[in-house]
Short mmCIF file of C-alpha atoms and ligand atoms in Angstrom, two decimals:
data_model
loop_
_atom_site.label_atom_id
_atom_site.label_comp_id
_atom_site.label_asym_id
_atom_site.label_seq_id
_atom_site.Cartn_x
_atom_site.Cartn_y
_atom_site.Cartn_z
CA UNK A 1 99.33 99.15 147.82
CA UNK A 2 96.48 100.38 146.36
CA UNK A 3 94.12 98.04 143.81
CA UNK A 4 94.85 99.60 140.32
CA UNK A 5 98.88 99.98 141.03
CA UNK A 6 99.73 96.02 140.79
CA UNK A 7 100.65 95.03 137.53
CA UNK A 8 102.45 91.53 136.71
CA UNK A 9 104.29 93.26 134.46
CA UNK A 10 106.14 95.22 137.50
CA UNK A 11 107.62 91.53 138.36
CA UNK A 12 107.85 90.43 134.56
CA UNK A 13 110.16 93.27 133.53
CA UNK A 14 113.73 91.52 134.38
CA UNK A 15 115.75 95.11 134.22
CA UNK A 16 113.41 96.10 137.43
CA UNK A 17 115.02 95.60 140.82
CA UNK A 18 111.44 94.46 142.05
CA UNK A 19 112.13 91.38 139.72
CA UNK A 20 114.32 89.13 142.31
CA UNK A 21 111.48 89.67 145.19
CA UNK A 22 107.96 90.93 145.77
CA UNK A 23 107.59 94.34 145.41
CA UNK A 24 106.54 94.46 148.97
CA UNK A 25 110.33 95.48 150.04
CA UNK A 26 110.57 98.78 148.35
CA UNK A 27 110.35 101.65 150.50
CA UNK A 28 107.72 103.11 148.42
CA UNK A 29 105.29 100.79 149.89
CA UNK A 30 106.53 101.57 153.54
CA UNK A 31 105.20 104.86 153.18
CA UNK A 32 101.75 103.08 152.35
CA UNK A 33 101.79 101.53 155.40
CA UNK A 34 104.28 102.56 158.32
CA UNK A 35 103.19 99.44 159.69
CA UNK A 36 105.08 96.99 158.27
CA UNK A 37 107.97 94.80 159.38
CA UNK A 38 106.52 95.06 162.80
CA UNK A 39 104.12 92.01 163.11
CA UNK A 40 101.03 91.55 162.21
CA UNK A 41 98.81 92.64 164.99
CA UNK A 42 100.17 95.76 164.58
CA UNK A 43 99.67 95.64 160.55
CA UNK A 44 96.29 93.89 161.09
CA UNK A 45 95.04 95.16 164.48
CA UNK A 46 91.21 95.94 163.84
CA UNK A 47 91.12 92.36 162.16
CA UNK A 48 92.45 90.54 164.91
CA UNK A 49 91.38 90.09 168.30
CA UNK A 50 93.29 92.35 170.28
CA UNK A 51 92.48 95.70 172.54
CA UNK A 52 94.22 97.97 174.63
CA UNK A 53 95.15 95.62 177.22
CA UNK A 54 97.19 92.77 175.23
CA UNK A 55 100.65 92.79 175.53
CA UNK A 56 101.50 92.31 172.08
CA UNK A 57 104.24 89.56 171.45
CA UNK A 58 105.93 90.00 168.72
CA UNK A 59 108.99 88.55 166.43
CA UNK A 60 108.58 90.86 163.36
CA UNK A 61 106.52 88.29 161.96
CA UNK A 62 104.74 88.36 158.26
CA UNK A 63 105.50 90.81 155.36
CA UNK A 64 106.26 87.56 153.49
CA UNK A 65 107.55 88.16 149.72
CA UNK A 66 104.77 87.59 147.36
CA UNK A 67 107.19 85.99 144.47
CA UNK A 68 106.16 86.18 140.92
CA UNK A 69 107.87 82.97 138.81
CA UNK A 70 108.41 83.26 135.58
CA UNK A 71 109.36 79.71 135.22
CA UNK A 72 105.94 78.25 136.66
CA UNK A 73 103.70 80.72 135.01
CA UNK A 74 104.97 79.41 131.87
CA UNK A 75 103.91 76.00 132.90
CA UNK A 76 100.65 77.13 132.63
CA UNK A 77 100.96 79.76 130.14
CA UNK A 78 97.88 81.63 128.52
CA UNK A 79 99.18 84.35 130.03
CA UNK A 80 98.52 83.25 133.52
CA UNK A 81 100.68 84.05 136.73
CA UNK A 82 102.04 82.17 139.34
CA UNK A 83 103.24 84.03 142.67
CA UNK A 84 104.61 81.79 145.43
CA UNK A 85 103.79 83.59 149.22
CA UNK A 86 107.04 82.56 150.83
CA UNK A 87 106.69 81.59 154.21
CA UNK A 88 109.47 80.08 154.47
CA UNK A 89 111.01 83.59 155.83
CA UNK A 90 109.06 84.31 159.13
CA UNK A 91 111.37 84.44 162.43
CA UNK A 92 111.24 81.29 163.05
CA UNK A 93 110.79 79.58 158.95
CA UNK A 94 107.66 79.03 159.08
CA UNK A 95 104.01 80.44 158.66
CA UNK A 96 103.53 79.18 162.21
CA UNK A 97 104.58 82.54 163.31
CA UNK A 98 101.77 84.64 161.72
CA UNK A 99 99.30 82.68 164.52
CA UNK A 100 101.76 82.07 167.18
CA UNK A 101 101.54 86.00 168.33
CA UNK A 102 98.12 86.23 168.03
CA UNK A 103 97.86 82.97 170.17
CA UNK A 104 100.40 83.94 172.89
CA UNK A 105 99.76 87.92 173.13
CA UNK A 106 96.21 86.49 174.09
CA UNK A 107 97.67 83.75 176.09
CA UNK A 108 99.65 86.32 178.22
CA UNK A 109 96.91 88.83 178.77
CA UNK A 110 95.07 85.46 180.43
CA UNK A 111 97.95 85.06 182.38
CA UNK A 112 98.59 82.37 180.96
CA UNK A 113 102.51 80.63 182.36
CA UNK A 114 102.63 77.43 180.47
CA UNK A 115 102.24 77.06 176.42
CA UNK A 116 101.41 73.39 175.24
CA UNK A 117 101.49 72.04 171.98
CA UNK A 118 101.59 68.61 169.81
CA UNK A 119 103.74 69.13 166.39
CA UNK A 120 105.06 67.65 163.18
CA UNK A 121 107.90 70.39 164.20
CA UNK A 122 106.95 73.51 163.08
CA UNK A 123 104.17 74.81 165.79
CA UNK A 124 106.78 73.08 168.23
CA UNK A 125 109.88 75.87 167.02
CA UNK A 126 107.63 78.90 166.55
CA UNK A 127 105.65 78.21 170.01
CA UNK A 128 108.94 77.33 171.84
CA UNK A 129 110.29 81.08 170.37
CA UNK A 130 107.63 82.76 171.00
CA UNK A 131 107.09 81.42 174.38
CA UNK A 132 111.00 82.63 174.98
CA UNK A 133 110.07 85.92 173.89
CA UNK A 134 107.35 86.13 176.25
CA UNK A 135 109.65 84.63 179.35
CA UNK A 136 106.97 81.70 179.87
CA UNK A 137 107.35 77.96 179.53
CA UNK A 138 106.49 75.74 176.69
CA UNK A 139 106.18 72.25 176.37
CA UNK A 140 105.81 70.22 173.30
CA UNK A 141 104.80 66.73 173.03
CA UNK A 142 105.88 65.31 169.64
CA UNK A 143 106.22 61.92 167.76
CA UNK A 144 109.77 60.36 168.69
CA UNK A 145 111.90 60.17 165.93
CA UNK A 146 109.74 62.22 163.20
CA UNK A 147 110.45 65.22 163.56
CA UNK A 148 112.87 67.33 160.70
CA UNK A 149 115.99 68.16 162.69
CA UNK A 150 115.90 71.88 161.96
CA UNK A 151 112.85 71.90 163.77
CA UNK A 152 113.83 69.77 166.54
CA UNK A 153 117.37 71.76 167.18
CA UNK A 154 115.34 74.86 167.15
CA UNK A 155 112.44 73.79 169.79
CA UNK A 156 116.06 72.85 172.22
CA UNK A 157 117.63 76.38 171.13
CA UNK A 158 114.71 78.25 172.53
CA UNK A 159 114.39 76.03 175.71
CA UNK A 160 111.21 74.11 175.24
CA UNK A 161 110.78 71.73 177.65
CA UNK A 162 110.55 68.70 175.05
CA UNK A 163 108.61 65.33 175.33
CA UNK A 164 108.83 62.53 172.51
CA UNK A 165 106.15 60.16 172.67
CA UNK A 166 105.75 56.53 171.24
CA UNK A 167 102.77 57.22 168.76
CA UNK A 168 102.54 59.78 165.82
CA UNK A 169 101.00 63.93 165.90
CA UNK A 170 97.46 62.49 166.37
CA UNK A 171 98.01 60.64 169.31
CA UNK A 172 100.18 63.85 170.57
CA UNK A 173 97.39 66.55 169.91
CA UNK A 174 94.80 64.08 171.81
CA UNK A 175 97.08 64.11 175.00
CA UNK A 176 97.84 67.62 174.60
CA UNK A 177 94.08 67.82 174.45
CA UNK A 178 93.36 66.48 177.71
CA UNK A 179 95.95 68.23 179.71
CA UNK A 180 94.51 71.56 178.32
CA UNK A 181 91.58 70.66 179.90
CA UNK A 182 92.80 70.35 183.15
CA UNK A 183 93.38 74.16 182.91
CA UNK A 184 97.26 74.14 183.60
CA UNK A 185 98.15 74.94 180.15
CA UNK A 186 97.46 77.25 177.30
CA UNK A 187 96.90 75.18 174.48
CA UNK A 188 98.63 76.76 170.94
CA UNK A 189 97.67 74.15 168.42
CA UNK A 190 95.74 75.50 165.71
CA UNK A 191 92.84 74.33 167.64
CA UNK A 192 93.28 77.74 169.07
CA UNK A 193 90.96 80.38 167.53
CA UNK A 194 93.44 82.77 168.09
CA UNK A 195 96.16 80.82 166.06
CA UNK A 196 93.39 81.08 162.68
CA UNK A 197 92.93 84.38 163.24
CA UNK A 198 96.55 85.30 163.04
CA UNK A 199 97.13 82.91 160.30
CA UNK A 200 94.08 84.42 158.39
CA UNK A 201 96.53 87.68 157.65
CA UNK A 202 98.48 86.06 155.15
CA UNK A 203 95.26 86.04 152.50
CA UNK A 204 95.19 90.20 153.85
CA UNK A 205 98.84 89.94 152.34
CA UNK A 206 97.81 88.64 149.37
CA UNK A 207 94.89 91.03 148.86
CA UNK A 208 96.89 93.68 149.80
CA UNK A 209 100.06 93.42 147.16
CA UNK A 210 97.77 92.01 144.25
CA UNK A 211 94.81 94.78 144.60
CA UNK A 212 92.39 91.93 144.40
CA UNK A 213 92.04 87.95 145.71
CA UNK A 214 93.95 85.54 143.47
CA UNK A 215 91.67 83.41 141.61
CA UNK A 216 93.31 80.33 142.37
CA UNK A 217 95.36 79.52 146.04
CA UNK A 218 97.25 76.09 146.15
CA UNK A 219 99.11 75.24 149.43
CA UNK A 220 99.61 71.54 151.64
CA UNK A 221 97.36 70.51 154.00
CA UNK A 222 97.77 68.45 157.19
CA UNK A 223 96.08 69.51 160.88
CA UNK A 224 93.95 72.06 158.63
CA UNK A 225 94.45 75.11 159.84
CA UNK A 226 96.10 76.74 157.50
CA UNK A 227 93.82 76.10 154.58
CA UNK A 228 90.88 77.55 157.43
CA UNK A 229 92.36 80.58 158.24
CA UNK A 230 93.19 81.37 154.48
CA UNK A 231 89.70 80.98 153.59
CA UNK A 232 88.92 82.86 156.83
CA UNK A 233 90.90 85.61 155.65
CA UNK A 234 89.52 85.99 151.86
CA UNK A 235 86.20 86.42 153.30
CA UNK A 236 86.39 88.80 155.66
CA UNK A 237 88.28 91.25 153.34
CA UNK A 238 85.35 90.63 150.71
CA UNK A 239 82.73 91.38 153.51
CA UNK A 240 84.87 94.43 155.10
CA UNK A 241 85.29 96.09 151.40
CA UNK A 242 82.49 98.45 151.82
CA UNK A 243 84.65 99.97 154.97
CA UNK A 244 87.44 100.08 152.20
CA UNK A 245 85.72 103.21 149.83
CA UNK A 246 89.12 103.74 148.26
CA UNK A 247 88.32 99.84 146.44
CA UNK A 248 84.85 100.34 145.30
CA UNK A 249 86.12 102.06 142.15
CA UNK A 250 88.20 99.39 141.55
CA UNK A 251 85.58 96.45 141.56
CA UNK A 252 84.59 94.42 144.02
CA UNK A 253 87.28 91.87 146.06
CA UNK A 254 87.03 88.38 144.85
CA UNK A 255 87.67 84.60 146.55
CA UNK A 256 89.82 82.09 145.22
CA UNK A 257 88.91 78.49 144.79
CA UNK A 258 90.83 76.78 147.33
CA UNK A 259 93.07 73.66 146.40
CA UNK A 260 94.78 71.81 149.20
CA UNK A 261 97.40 68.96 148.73
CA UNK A 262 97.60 65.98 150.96
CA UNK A 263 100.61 63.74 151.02
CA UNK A 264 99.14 60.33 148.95
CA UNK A 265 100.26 58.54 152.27
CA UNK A 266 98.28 61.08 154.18
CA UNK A 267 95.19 61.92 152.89
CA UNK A 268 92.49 61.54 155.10
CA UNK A 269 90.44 64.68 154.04
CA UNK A 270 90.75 63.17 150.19
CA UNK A 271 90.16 59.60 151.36
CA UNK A 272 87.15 60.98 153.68
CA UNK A 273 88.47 58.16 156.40
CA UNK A 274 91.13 58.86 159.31
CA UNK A 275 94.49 57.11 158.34
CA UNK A 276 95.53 55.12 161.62
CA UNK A 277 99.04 55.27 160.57
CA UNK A 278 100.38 57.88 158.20
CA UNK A 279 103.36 57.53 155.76
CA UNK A 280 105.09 60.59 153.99
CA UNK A 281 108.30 61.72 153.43
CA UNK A 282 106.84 65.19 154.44
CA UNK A 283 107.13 64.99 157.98
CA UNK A 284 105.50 68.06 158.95
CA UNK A 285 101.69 66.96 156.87
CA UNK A 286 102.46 63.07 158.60
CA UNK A 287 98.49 63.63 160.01
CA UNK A 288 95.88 61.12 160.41
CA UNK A 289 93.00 62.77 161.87
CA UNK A 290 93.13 66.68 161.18
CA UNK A 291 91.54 69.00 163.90
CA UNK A 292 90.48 71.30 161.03
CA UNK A 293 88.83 68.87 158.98
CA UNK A 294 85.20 70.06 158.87
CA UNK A 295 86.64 73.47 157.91
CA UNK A 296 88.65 72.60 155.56
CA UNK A 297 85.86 70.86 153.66
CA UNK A 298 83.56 73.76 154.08
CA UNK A 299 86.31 76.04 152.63
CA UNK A 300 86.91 73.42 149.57
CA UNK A 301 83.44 73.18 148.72
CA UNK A 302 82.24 77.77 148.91
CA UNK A 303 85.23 78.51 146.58
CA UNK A 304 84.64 75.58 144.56
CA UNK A 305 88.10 74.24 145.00
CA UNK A 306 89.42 70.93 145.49
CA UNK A 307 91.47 68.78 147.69
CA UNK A 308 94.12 66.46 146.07
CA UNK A 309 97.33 64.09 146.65
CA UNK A 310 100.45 64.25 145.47
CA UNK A 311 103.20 61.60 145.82
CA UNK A 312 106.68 61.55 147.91
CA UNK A 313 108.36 61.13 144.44
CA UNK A 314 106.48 64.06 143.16
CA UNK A 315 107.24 65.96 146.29
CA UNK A 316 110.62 65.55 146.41
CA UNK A 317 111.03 66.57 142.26
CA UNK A 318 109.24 69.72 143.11
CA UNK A 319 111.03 70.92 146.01
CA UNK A 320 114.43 70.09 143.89
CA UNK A 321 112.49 71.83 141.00
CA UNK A 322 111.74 74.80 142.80
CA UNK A 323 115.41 75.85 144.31
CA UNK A 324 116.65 75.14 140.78
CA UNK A 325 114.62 77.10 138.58
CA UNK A 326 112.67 79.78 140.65
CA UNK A 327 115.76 79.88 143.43
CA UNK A 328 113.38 79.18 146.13
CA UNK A 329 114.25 76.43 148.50
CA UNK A 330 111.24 75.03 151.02
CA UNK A 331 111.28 72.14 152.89
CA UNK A 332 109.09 68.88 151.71
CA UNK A 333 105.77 69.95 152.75
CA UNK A 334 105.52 72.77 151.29
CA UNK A 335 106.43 71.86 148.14
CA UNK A 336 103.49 69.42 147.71
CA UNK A 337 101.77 73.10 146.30
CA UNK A 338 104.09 72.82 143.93
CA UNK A 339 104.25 69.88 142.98
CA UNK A 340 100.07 70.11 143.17
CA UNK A 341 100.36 73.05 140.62
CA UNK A 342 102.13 70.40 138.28
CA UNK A 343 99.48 68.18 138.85
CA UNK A 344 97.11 70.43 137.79
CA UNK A 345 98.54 71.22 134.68
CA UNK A 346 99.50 68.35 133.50
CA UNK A 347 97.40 65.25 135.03
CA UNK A 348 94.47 64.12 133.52
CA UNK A 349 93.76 62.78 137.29
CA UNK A 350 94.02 65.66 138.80
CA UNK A 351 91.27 67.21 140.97
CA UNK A 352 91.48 70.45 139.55
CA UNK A 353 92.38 70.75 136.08
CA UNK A 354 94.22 73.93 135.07
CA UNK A 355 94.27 72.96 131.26
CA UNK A 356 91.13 75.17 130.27
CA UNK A 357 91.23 77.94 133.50
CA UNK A 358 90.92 81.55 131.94
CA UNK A 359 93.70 83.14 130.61
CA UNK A 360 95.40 85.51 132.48
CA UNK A 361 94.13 83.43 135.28
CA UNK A 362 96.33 84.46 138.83
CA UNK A 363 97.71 81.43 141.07
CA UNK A 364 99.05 81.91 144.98
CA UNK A 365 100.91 79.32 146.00
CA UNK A 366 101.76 79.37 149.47
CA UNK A 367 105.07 77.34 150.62
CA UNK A 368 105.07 77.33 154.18
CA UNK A 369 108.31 76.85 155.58
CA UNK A 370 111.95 76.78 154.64
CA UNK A 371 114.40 74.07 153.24
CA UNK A 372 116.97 74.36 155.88
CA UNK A 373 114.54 72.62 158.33
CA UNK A 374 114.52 69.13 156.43
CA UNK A 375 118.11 69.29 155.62
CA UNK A 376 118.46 64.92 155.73
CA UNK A 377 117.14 64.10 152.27
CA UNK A 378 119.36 66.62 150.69
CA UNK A 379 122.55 65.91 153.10
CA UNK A 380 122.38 62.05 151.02
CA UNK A 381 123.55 63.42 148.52
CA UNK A 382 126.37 65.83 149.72
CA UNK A 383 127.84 62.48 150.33
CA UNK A 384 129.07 62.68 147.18
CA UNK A 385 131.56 65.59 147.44
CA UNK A 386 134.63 64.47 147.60
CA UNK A 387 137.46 66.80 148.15
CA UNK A 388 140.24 67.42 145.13
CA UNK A 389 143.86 68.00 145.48
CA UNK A 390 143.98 72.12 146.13
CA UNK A 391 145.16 72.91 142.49
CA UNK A 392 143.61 75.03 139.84
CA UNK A 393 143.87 72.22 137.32
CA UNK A 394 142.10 69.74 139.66
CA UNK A 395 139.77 72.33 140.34
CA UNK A 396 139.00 73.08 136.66
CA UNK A 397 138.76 69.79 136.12
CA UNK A 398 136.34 68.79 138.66
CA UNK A 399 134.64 71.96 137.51
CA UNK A 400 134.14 69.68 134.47
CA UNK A 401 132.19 72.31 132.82
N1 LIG B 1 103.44 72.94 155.84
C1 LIG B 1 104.23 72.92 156.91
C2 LIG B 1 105.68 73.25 156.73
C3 LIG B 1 103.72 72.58 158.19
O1 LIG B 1 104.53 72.57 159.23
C4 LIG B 1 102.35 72.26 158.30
C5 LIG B 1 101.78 71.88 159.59
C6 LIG B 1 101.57 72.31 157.15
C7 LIG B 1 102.13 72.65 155.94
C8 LIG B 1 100.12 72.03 157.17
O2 LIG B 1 99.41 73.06 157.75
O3 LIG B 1 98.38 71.78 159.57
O4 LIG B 1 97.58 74.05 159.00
O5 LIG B 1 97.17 72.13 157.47
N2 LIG B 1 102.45 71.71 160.63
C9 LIG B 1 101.90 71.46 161.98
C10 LIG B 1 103.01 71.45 163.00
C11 LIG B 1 101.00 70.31 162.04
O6 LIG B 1 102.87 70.79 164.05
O7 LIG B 1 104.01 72.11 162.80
P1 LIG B 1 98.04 72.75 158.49
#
């Protein structure tokens, strides 16, 4: 989509079919870019680091909705705009997926015939697929009893070879660690350039649909990586936009200040010390010691963002928040953007204050994987139903409305 054609008021306008999801479905824009729909090495190929020789493995990853939300941007209002970059729908749920075929096309053009990983869950379901796809092995080495069981039932669909240890993800990704060394295994943890630079496509996305960076990007952080390769990704589309002549005229592409969340029970990065045992509701940012730390501190401190916490209580209202008022359902994690977007606009301790951002001010929030994963805090409460007598008047009446 080109720069000048994005207009929030193509998502405001509630008659317009573009209003339920990103504009990014319509065929108009397939035209733009035959690409699409098919991955994203073959959408991103000259920024990613493929050639002629990789076998490209792909699950149709990326081309994530880009959703504008009436209901948060009025949160902030001052004529600001809040898009959440659902994630959530990749192959597999998650935004795993965007680095997982960048890591294992590479892996296979190594010759790679074992994936490894350590995992909160997701990297575990995407690797496991992805390693299917390919017709190699995968193991994953996780922390017994902690991982969401959408994420677990998906790593035994796709056949991983599955090891639960007695220790949490840290311990995990420092064993995983050491048998990489031993050369038997291809590791896939986002310690794996290749997994960043696949990740990195989401901020293209973003650029892409919007014409421009946002000037704001709020999304959870845990092992790091994400927050990296987002950061990654803003700045090499500013420093390729002189090989884009088409933007020139339309001024110059932009950064956004980075703001990660942290779990309050797992928050090294904000506490600056590693947490030797972390405690969060959100299973899949449960991390101690992230890999990505340095990164992630160097990409807080160029776009003069922040990095925050946010509590399980607050987690848990804004993933119930979210589903009932924007219709978007994510599992725990990733709803500590959201509930770091409320936060920011209404916390006087917040980290980054969006009381006195400029108006018309445009927020990305990313929410990385989807609610069906983490079904067990929900499922409490379907306890609850209980069945009435198969009537219309019991049913009106239990319709109670
Ligand atoms: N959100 C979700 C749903 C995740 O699964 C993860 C990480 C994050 C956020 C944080 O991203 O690690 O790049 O800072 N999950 C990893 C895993 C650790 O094993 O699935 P990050």
């Amino acid at each position: 989509m080109s720069a000048d054609s994005f207009k929030a008021e193509n998502y405001r306008a509630g008659a317009s079919p573009t209003f339920h999801a990103a504009g990014n479905r319509s065929g108009r824009l397939a035209n733009v870019c035959p690409e699409r729909g098919r991955g994203v090495i073959a959408r991103y190929r000259d920024f990613l680091p493929v050639n002629d020789k990789t076998p490209i493995i792909s699950l149709g990853e990326g081309d994530t909705p880009l959703i504008y939300c009436p209901q948060l941007s009025e949160r902030i209002a001052r004529g600001c705009d809040v898009f959440v970059k659902n994630e959530g729908v990749n192959p597999t749920g998650s935004f795993k997926d965007r680095g997982m075929t960048v890591a294992v096309s590479k892996a296979i053009e190594r010759g790679t015939r074992t994936l490894i990983c350590a995992s909160t869950g997701n990297t575990s379901a995407s690797a496991a697929a992805y390693a299917a796809r390919a017709g190699i092995s995968c193991v994953v080495i996780l922390p017994g009893g902690k991982i969401a069981t959408g994420k677990l039932l998906q790593a035994f669909a796709y056949g991983a070879k599955i090891v639960a240890i007695d220790g949490n993800f840290d311990d995990a990704l420092r064993i995983v660690r050491e048998l990489g060394e031993r050369g038997d295994f291809s590791i896939v943890n986002s310690i794996n350039p290749d997994r960043i630079a696949g990740q990195k496509t989401a901020a293209f996305e973003i650029v892409d649909e919007l014409g421009n960076a946002p000037d704001f990007h709020l999304l959870p952080v845990g092992n790091a990586g994400n927050i990296t390769a987002y950061w990654a990704g803003y700045g090499e589309y500013q420093a390729r936009q002189r090989t884009f002549p088409e933007r020139q005229s339309n001024g110059s592409i932009k950064v956004p200040a980075m703001i990660g969340f942290q779990a309050a029970g797992a928050a090294p990065i904000f506490h600056n010390q590693i947490i030797q045992k972390p405690e969060t509701i959100a299973s899949a940012i449960r991390i101690g010691n992230p890999a990505s730390w340095k990164q992630a501190r160097a990409a807080i401190a160029e776009s003069h963002g922040a990095i925050d916490i946010v509590s399980d209580g607050e987690i848990i209202a804004a993933q119930t928040w979210l589903a009932r008022y924007e219709g978007i359902f994510v599992e725990p994690a990733s709803a500590a953007a959201i509930a770091g977007l409320f936060k920011c606009c209404d916390s006087n301790e917040a980290a980054y204050s969006f009381k006195k951002i400029p108006e018309q001010s445009r927020i990305v929030c990313t929410v990385t994987g989807h609610g069906l994963k983490d079904p067990d805090i929900i499922m409490q409460r379907m306890r609850e139903l209980k069945p009435v007598p198969a009537t219309v008047n019991d049913v009106q009446r239990a319709i109670d409305l």
